[in-house]
């Protein structure tokens, strides 16, 4: 761990050295200034060489630690001086451009030279002070005997070697993952033409190796493959060593051959006409040639041979894989608790130690579902079964655990160690991101750009692209993970966030560690709690911060006052010359001071939803470096300032506001080659008296953007037609297009030949009746060649979609993955044919549309809500589908009866809503659902004619042949007003753990014969005629065999008893009863319910007595009574 702090500081030094060679110093003619700056570079390079040695010794030598701290402060002071020179160079450049063509040019140049001399003179005192400190540090370096690290052997961390052996009793929560990988290994598809490579990816410590071990040792796998081999690859991808290990595994003989050619020839002989499975564990190399050299002999194997690789980086998997990455997720809370109890208490749960469960829950939350972290802490707690010891571990920092007792630190540290230096600095900066905060790529990249981390790019556009590349690298290595709530945003695992804090060291500090002495060196000022501000809206900021503190933060690069309740920005902000990033979004400010136009380094200005701003500063065109201007939601701005056309580096302009037609021409958008994103939005008022269609059309024509534009939105446009520049293919780099509420346009633009268009959304085009050749284009072989997502929404008059025919060599929608049709009530024609790449189909409120599910081989998810008819032509179309939602369908037609094919289908989640003709879920018309063995979740809502869930007596014989889907884990029944019973056939659902029944008014009771013994959670509410929850008189042994742990019953106004026998399921842990006014008692005696932990009764007005046996409930932790006025006492035996 010696190199952690050095890495971030070393990366900062690299950026400094890049600035020394910058052209920004060409104007420095003062020899003394040039000489001093060159001296700085020389001294800093000698100091940089000993950084690693200093970091290694600082923990034992206080003098070295102080030296490093002084060096760190000095490095930032040097950077600020260099930045002042760069700012002065930019100011000179801008002043020259403005004055060069005037008659005062000669006088101006004389003045400019004078100001340069004054600047050099002013800076000289600062430079001398820096030089003195540098020389002092150099002298102290010699006295401290710090050594040059170059040439010395580095201690390279290594991961621990793995084997194929695994103790399955110690593994939790990986059954589904194991099944998914085994399915990939056993399936036969087009990929089996050669060796298929299956990558398992995820962050360090997530359990990739463990999953591979589980699969490798499965009996089905053992019988399926002729040969197997396990290789722990690690960081050095040694082709000879890997080949040798595989050869020894398949021959069961040692091998002393060292020549790669002989090794591969011998291996090829052994693999010939054999089906094999190899596991390459812990692969790090991203060298494609290494992989190609290794795999040469593998082609000798027969079809169906597979290779599993485990890796932390999707970059690694991308050069090797045949199928998509299997991204391994963290453990659930329950599985995490079970894993902790196994390692800490040597048992599967907390039954013997209920007092430790709550602390255990907090511990696993702290570990974030990371198995390695849970096992490490469990090992520390082994045999320590007292509350104080667990509390101590909970309050301790995971990173403070000694390395010899922890695998967490080495596992995560390895991922950081192998990052390139520039990525280490970017990652360390992300320490400022709060835990659980969801962020977008652009948000982080703009901050990195402001801090000067993106060195090496020649233009602003290239700089931002470089930042995106860095971000993607950190995503591919699992430092950032896609949010489960919003796929467009990202999060950091808590332990990765801790790692960022560790590697940042003392270079960055958060507000909670803020002190006034460091204020003048502060470079980033962000809202102190972004999570809280996003959740609760605005926070208040003392006027002292704006008036007193901000003017003193002379070194600020980043300033965000987002969501603070402020109304005015002081003009002193113009003195913060180093500022690159300003964010005033969601504030109440009324305007921007003119002094902002002197911030020549400003790159990002964010004014999202600043409703009080009526205009932007007139001289904003001076800000030559501005590349990102976001005024989304700043609806009071009436027009753009004339100088906006001078912002040649502008890449993102969220909205362009045109007050008068001539301003459209003055904007000169066609000359802004750096502009990436553009939104053109008009007023939402389509009043004929206020909107001149011809003028509006002329304005849009004049707003033609540069051909490099990537994203375009046109909203509330009142013209009759779209401009030629949108149709003639000039926007050849356009990837995102959004046309919204252009209500007067009767025809869509012909955009089918845009070569890079990936995402298209057309919304609110209320005059469009037909979509056809005018949209797709003519004389073009490939229609929408790159389009991935296509959305049509609120097309109220649209009646038909005619996809024009093309020649046999041509293709249409060949890359389309997602199609959405929403609120198109008059659309009658069917969908386009041959959408071979379509993965997601969503159709909502298209009442006249007939949807035919056919020829969609890649379909994974489809949702149909409100259409005339759904036609299922072949079960082959459901082979890849995982999620089905069918709602408010007037007619369902199933053409084929080949239900046997569905046994290999992958449907996991099925929801049926508002199908009024349905009487039984498994009736003949819907019989295709029965063989879906992969089904895990079933939701059945608002189907009032359903009388039975499961097979009725008349259907039993047929369904014995079809079988019910036995893997269902969760069933939800909502609003099925005709439901009278659950069929006994539901007992075949041996994986069902949770049943939720809501608003089923005819349900009187549940027979225990209809409930599977695996059921753990039963949740029933708003069943007005339910009288007895569990009818178990004929099965008195039910309570002794059920796994039911949680009973949640509410708003059942006729409920008289929980069970006809007067008993509760013996394993019940949680009992929650509310709004049951007729219920008089819970049970006769609950002394046998030894597992009961919680009893809650709310608004049960007729309950008078609690059952006997409460004193025998050793695990009871909570009793909660609320509004139970008839309760007169507790049982005689007490608690």
PDB file of C-alpha atoms in Angstrom, residues 522-643:
ATOM      1  CA  UNK A 522      -9.297  25.425  -2.310  1.00  0.00           C
ATOM      2  CA  UNK A 523      -9.796  24.349  -5.941  1.00  0.00           C
ATOM      3  CA  UNK A 524     -13.258  22.697  -5.822  1.00  0.00           C
ATOM      4  CA  UNK A 525     -16.324  24.020  -3.992  1.00  0.00           C
ATOM      5  CA  UNK A 526     -19.318  21.671  -4.310  1.00  0.00           C
ATOM      6  CA  UNK A 527     -22.592  21.514  -2.354  1.00  0.00           C
ATOM      7  CA  UNK A 528     -21.824  19.886   0.975  1.00  0.00           C
ATOM      8  CA  UNK A 529     -24.538  17.245   0.668  1.00  0.00           C
ATOM      9  CA  UNK A 530     -25.649  16.609  -2.910  1.00  0.00           C
ATOM     10  CA  UNK A 531     -27.765  13.647  -1.818  1.00  0.00           C
ATOM     11  CA  UNK A 532     -29.800  15.694   0.653  1.00  0.00           C
ATOM     12  CA  UNK A 533     -30.209  18.628  -1.721  1.00  0.00           C
ATOM     13  CA  UNK A 534     -31.434  16.389  -4.547  1.00  0.00           C
ATOM     14  CA  UNK A 535     -33.960  14.781  -2.203  1.00  0.00           C
ATOM     15  CA  UNK A 536     -35.279  17.826  -0.333  1.00  0.00           C
ATOM     16  CA  UNK A 537     -34.744  20.667  -2.798  1.00  0.00           C
ATOM     17  CA  UNK A 538     -32.882  23.839  -1.939  1.00  0.00           C
ATOM     18  CA  UNK A 539     -30.656  24.617   1.063  1.00  0.00           C
ATOM     19  CA  UNK A 540     -29.720  27.981   2.489  1.00  0.00           C
ATOM     20  CA  UNK A 541     -26.300  29.580   2.252  1.00  0.00           C
ATOM     21  CA  UNK A 542     -25.002  32.267   4.560  1.00  0.00           C
ATOM     22  CA  UNK A 543     -24.363  35.632   2.931  1.00  0.00           C
ATOM     23  CA  UNK A 544     -20.902  35.483   4.540  1.00  0.00           C
ATOM     24  CA  UNK A 545     -19.974  32.706   2.123  1.00  0.00           C
ATOM     25  CA  UNK A 546     -20.820  34.781  -0.947  1.00  0.00           C
ATOM     26  CA  UNK A 547     -19.509  38.123   0.285  1.00  0.00           C
ATOM     27  CA  UNK A 548     -16.552  37.128   2.461  1.00  0.00           C
ATOM     28  CA  UNK A 549     -15.426  33.570   1.707  1.00  0.00           C
ATOM     29  CA  UNK A 550     -15.733  33.329  -2.084  1.00  0.00           C
ATOM     30  CA  UNK A 551     -13.537  36.376  -2.847  1.00  0.00           C
ATOM     31  CA  UNK A 552     -10.735  34.717  -0.867  1.00  0.00           C
ATOM     32  CA  UNK A 553     -10.896  31.452  -2.836  1.00  0.00           C
ATOM     33  CA  UNK A 554      -8.481  32.739  -5.470  1.00  0.00           C
ATOM     34  CA  UNK A 555      -7.449  29.260  -6.648  1.00  0.00           C
ATOM     35  CA  UNK A 556     -10.936  27.891  -7.346  1.00  0.00           C
ATOM     36  CA  UNK A 557     -11.345  25.892 -10.541  1.00  0.00           C
ATOM     37  CA  UNK A 558     -14.812  24.536  -9.712  1.00  0.00           C
ATOM     38  CA  UNK A 559     -17.646  26.447  -8.044  1.00  0.00           C
ATOM     39  CA  UNK A 560     -21.103  24.964  -7.637  1.00  0.00           C
ATOM     40  CA  UNK A 561     -23.863  26.710  -5.736  1.00  0.00           C
ATOM     41  CA  UNK A 562     -26.475  24.379  -7.184  1.00  0.00           C
ATOM     42  CA  UNK A 563     -29.818  24.259  -5.324  1.00  0.00           C
ATOM     43  CA  UNK A 564     -28.762  26.884  -2.772  1.00  0.00           C
ATOM     44  CA  UNK A 565     -31.340  29.556  -2.026  1.00  0.00           C
ATOM     45  CA  UNK A 566     -29.465  32.574  -3.379  1.00  0.00           C
ATOM     46  CA  UNK A 567     -30.845  35.520  -5.376  1.00  0.00           C
ATOM     47  CA  UNK A 568     -27.702  37.409  -6.395  1.00  0.00           C
ATOM     48  CA  UNK A 569     -24.142  36.625  -7.458  1.00  0.00           C
ATOM     49  CA  UNK A 570     -21.595  39.205  -6.234  1.00  0.00           C
ATOM     50  CA  UNK A 571     -19.532  40.943  -8.921  1.00  0.00           C
ATOM     51  CA  UNK A 572     -16.392  39.872  -7.028  1.00  0.00           C
ATOM     52  CA  UNK A 573     -16.763  36.480  -8.701  1.00  0.00           C
ATOM     53  CA  UNK A 574     -14.931  38.041 -11.637  1.00  0.00           C
ATOM     54  CA  UNK A 575     -11.744  38.006  -9.544  1.00  0.00           C
ATOM     55  CA  UNK A 576     -11.674  34.192  -9.480  1.00  0.00           C
ATOM     56  CA  UNK A 577      -9.542  34.080 -12.615  1.00  0.00           C
ATOM     57  CA  UNK A 578      -8.820  30.351 -12.465  1.00  0.00           C
ATOM     58  CA  UNK A 579     -12.491  29.312 -12.623  1.00  0.00           C
ATOM     59  CA  UNK A 580     -13.327  26.721 -15.272  1.00  0.00           C
ATOM     60  CA  UNK A 581     -16.679  25.450 -13.970  1.00  0.00           C
ATOM     61  CA  UNK A 582     -19.680  27.406 -12.663  1.00  0.00           C
ATOM     62  CA  UNK A 583     -22.995  25.859 -11.651  1.00  0.00           C
ATOM     63  CA  UNK A 584     -25.881  28.028 -10.456  1.00  0.00           C
ATOM     64  CA  UNK A 585     -28.634  25.548 -11.417  1.00  0.00           C
ATOM     65  CA  UNK A 586     -31.915  25.533  -9.455  1.00  0.00           C
ATOM     66  CA  UNK A 587     -31.155  28.846  -7.733  1.00  0.00           C
ATOM     67  CA  UNK A 588     -33.236  32.048  -7.528  1.00  0.00           C
ATOM     68  CA  UNK A 589     -30.638  34.367  -9.051  1.00  0.00           C
ATOM     69  CA  UNK A 590     -32.078  37.214 -11.148  1.00  0.00           C
ATOM     70  CA  UNK A 591     -29.107  37.603 -13.446  1.00  0.00           C
ATOM     71  CA  UNK A 592     -25.361  37.204 -13.914  1.00  0.00           C
ATOM     72  CA  UNK A 593     -22.914  40.023 -13.166  1.00  0.00           C
ATOM     73  CA  UNK A 594     -21.006  41.387 -16.173  1.00  0.00           C
ATOM     74  CA  UNK A 595     -17.781  40.508 -14.367  1.00  0.00           C
ATOM     75  CA  UNK A 596     -18.371  36.865 -15.306  1.00  0.00           C
ATOM     76  CA  UNK A 597     -17.252  37.843 -18.806  1.00  0.00           C
ATOM     77  CA  UNK A 598     -13.710  38.390 -17.448  1.00  0.00           C
ATOM     78  CA  UNK A 599     -13.422  34.702 -16.493  1.00  0.00           C
ATOM     79  CA  UNK A 600     -11.465  33.859 -19.629  1.00  0.00           C
ATOM     80  CA  UNK A 601     -10.774  30.285 -18.518  1.00  0.00           C
ATOM     81  CA  UNK A 602     -14.455  29.432 -18.012  1.00  0.00           C
ATOM     82  CA  UNK A 603     -15.356  26.193 -19.818  1.00  0.00           C
ATOM     83  CA  UNK A 604     -18.677  25.173 -18.242  1.00  0.00           C
ATOM     84  CA  UNK A 605     -21.621  27.389 -17.265  1.00  0.00           C
ATOM     85  CA  UNK A 606     -24.708  25.622 -15.901  1.00  0.00           C
ATOM     86  CA  UNK A 607     -27.912  27.619 -15.372  1.00  0.00           C
ATOM     87  CA  UNK A 608     -30.500  24.833 -15.402  1.00  0.00           C
ATOM     88  CA  UNK A 609     -33.955  25.941 -14.213  1.00  0.00           C
ATOM     89  CA  UNK A 610     -32.813  29.399 -13.186  1.00  0.00           C
ATOM     90  CA  UNK A 611     -36.249  30.899 -13.816  1.00  0.00           C
ATOM     91  CA  UNK A 612     -35.259  34.347 -12.563  1.00  0.00           C
ATOM     92  CA  UNK A 613     -32.654  35.018 -15.268  1.00  0.00           C
ATOM     93  CA  UNK A 614     -34.094  37.112 -18.107  1.00  0.00           C
ATOM     94  CA  UNK A 615     -30.944  37.583 -20.172  1.00  0.00           C
ATOM     95  CA  UNK A 616     -27.335  36.476 -20.480  1.00  0.00           C
ATOM     96  CA  UNK A 617     -24.442  38.976 -20.325  1.00  0.00           C
ATOM     97  CA  UNK A 618     -23.983  40.797 -23.655  1.00  0.00           C
ATOM     98  CA  UNK A 619     -20.223  40.211 -23.686  1.00  0.00           C
ATOM     99  CA  UNK A 620     -20.488  36.449 -23.181  1.00  0.00           C
ATOM    100  CA  UNK A 621     -18.877  36.026 -26.613  1.00  0.00           C
ATOM    101  CA  UNK A 622     -15.550  36.996 -25.014  1.00  0.00           C
ATOM    102  CA  UNK A 623     -15.462  33.657 -23.190  1.00  0.00           C
ATOM    103  CA  UNK A 624     -13.551  31.898 -25.927  1.00  0.00           C
ATOM    104  CA  UNK A 625     -12.997  28.749 -23.834  1.00  0.00           C
ATOM    105  CA  UNK A 626     -16.689  28.227 -23.031  1.00  0.00           C
ATOM    106  CA  UNK A 627     -17.667  24.837 -24.420  1.00  0.00           C
ATOM    107  CA  UNK A 628     -20.706  23.847 -22.322  1.00  0.00           C
ATOM    108  CA  UNK A 629     -23.656  26.198 -21.786  1.00  0.00           C
ATOM    109  CA  UNK A 630     -26.814  24.688 -20.281  1.00  0.00           C
ATOM    110  CA  UNK A 631     -29.873  26.923 -19.859  1.00  0.00           C
ATOM    111  CA  UNK A 632     -32.462  24.133 -19.800  1.00  0.00           C
ATOM    112  CA  UNK A 633     -35.580  25.335 -17.971  1.00  0.00           C
ATOM    113  CA  UNK A 634     -34.398  28.951 -17.752  1.00  0.00           C
ATOM    114  CA  UNK A 635     -37.688  29.961 -19.306  1.00  0.00           C
ATOM    115  CA  UNK A 636     -37.487  33.681 -18.594  1.00  0.00           C
ATOM    116  CA  UNK A 637     -34.644  34.221 -21.067  1.00  0.00           C
ATOM    117  CA  UNK A 638     -36.229  35.833 -24.121  1.00  0.00           C
ATOM    118  CA  UNK A 639     -33.319  35.857 -26.565  1.00  0.00           C
ATOM    119  CA  UNK A 640     -29.640  35.035 -26.883  1.00  0.00           C
ATOM    120  CA  UNK A 641     -27.052  37.849 -26.770  1.00  0.00           C
ATOM    121  CA  UNK A 642     -25.534  38.805 -30.129  1.00  0.00           C
ATOM    122  CA  UNK A 643     -22.085  37.707 -29.006  1.00  0.00           C
TER     123      UNK A 643
END
